[in-house]
Coordinates of C-alpha atoms in Angstrom, one line a residue:
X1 CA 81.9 81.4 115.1
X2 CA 84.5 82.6 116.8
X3 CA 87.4 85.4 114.9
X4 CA 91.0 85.4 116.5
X5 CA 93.4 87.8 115.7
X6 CA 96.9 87.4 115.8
X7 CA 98.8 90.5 115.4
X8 CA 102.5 90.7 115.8
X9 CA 103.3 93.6 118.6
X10 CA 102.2 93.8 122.3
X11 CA 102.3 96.0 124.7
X12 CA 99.5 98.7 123.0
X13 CA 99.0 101.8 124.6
X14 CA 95.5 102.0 127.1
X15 CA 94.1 103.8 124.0
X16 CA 94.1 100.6 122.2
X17 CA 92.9 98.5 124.3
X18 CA 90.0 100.6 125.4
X19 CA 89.3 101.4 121.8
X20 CA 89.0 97.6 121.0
X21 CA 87.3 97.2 124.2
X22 CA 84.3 99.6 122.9
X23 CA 83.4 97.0 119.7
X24 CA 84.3 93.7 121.2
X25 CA 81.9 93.9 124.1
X26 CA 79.5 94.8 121.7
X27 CA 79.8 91.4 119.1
X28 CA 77.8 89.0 120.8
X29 CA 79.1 85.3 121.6
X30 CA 78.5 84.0 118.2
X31 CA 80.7 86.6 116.6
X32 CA 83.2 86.7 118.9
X33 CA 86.6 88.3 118.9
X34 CA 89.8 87.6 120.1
X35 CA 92.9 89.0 120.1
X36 CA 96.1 87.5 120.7
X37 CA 99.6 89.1 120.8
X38 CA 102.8 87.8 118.9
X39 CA 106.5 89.1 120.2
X40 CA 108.1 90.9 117.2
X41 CA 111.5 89.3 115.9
X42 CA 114.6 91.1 117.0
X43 CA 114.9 94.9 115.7
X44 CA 117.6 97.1 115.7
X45 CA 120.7 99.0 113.6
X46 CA 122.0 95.1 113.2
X47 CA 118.9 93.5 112.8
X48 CA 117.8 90.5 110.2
X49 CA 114.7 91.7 109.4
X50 CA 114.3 88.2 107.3
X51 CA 115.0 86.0 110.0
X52 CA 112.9 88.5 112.4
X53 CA 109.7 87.5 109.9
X54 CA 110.5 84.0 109.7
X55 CA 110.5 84.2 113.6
X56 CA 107.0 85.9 113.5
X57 CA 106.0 83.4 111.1
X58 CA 107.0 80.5 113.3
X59 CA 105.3 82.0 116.1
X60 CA 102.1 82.6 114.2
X61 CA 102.1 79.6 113.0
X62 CA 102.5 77.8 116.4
X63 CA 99.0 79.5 117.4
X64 CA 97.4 78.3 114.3
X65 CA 95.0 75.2 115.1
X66 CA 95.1 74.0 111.8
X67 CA 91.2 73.8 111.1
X68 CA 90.5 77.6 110.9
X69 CA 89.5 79.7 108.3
X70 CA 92.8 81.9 107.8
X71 CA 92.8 86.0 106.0
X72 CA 96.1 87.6 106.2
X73 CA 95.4 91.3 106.4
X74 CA 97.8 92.6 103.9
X75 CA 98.4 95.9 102.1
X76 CA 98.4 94.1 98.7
X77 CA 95.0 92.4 99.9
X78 CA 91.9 92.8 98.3
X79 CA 90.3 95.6 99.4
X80 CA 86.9 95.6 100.5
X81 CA 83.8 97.3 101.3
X82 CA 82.2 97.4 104.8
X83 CA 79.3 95.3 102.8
X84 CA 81.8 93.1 101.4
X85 CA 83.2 92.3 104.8
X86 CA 79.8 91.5 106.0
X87 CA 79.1 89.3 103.0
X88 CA 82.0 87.4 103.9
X89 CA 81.3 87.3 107.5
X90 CA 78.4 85.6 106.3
X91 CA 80.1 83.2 104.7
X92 CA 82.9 82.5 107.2
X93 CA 79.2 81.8 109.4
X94 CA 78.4 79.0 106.7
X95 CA 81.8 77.4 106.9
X96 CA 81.2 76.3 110.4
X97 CA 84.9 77.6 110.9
X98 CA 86.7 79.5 113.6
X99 CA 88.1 82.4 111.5
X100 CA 92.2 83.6 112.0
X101 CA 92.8 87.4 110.8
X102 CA 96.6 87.2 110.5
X103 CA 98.7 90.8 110.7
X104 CA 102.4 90.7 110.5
X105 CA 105.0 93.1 112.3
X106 CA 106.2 96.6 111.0
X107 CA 107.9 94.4 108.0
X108 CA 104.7 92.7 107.2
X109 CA 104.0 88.7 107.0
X110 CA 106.0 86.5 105.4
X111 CA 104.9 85.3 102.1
X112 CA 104.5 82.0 103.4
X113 CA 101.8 82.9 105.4
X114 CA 100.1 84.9 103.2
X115 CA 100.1 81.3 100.7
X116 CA 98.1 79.5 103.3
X117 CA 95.5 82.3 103.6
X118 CA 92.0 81.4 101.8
X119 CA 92.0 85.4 101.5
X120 CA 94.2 88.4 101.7
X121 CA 92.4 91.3 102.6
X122 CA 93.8 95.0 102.6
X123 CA 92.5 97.6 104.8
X124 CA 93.6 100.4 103.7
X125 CA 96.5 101.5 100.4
X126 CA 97.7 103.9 103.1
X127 CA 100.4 102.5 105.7
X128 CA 98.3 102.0 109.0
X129 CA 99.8 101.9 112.5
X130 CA 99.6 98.9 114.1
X131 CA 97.7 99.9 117.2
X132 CA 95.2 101.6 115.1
X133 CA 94.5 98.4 113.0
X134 CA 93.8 96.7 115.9
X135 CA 90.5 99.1 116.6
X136 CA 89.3 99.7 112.9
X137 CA 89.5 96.1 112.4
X138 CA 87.6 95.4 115.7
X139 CA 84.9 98.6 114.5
X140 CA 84.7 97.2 111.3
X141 CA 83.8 93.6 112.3
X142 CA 81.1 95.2 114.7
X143 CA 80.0 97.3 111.9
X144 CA 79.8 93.9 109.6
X145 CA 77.8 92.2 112.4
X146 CA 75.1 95.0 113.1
X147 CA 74.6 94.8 108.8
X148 CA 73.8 91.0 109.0
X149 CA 71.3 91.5 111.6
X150 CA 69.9 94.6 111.0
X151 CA 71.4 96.8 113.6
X152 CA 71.1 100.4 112.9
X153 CA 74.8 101.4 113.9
X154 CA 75.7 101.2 109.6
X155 CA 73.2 104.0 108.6

C-alpha cells in the first residue's frame, strides 16, 4: 500500500522537510508515503478566494488516479485516536488500495472534494499550520504502522 498526500502549499521551510524526513524513512515500502505539492490559487487584497479553491480543487483533482482510496483531512472530520488511525490503516491494507490524504489551502478544500472522500478525518479542533500538518500527519502514520506490527515507539 502506498499513502500519497496532496497538500496545497509548497515551498516548506527545511524544518519541514527534515521533520517529515525523520518518519518517512522510517515506514517501510509497504506503508509508504508520499508527498506531493499543489500551487495555491491566487491570494491577495483582490483575491477570489472561491475561484482560488475551485483552482485547488481542479489541480487536486488532476493528480487523483481515480482508483485510490481518498480521506480529506478536514477540521469538521472525524476525529480519531492514534488506535483508530491504525485500525484504519489496517483496513486501507485490506482494500488492496493506494490511499490519497487530501488537505486543502489556508481556505480549506472545496466541498466537492470532501463529497468524493470515503472519510473525512480531523486532526485536530484547533487551526494547524500547514507545514506542521505535514509532520504530525507523517509521525502519526509512523506511529499507526509501529502499532500494527508491534513496534515499541507507541508505548
Amino acid at each position: 500500500m502506498k499513502i500519497r498526500l496532496l497538500a496545497v502549499g509548497t515551498k516548506m521551510p527545511a524544518w519541514v522537510e527534515e521533520g517529515v524526513e525523520t518518519y518517512r524513512k522510517r515506514l517501510p515500502k509497504d506503508f509508504h508515503l508520499d508527498i506531493e505539492e499543489i500551487p495555491l490559487g491566487q491570494r491577495g487584497k483582490n483575491a477570489d478566494i472561491v475561484k482560488a479553491r475551485a483552482l485547488e480543487a481542479q489541480r487536486i483533482r488532476d493528480k487523483l488516479r481515480g482508483d485510490e482510496y481518498i480521506v480529506a483531512l478536514e477540521v469538521k472530520g472525524k476525529p480519531w485516536t492514534t488506535e483508530h488511525l491504525a485500525q484504519e490503516a489496517e483496513a486501507w491494507r485490506m482494500t488492496g488500495r493506494d490511499i490519497v490524504l487530501l488537505v486543502g489551502g489556508p481556505d480549506g478544500l472545496e466541498p466537492s472534494l470532501s463529497a468524493m472522500a470515503e472519510k473525512t478525518w480531523s486532526l485536530s479542533p484547533l487551526t494547524l499550520p500547514h507545514p506542521l500538518v505535514r509532520i504530525i500527519l507523517a509521525e502519526q502514520l509512523y506511529r499507526a504502522w509501529t502499532l500494527l506490527v508491534g513496534h515499541p515507539y507507541h508505548r
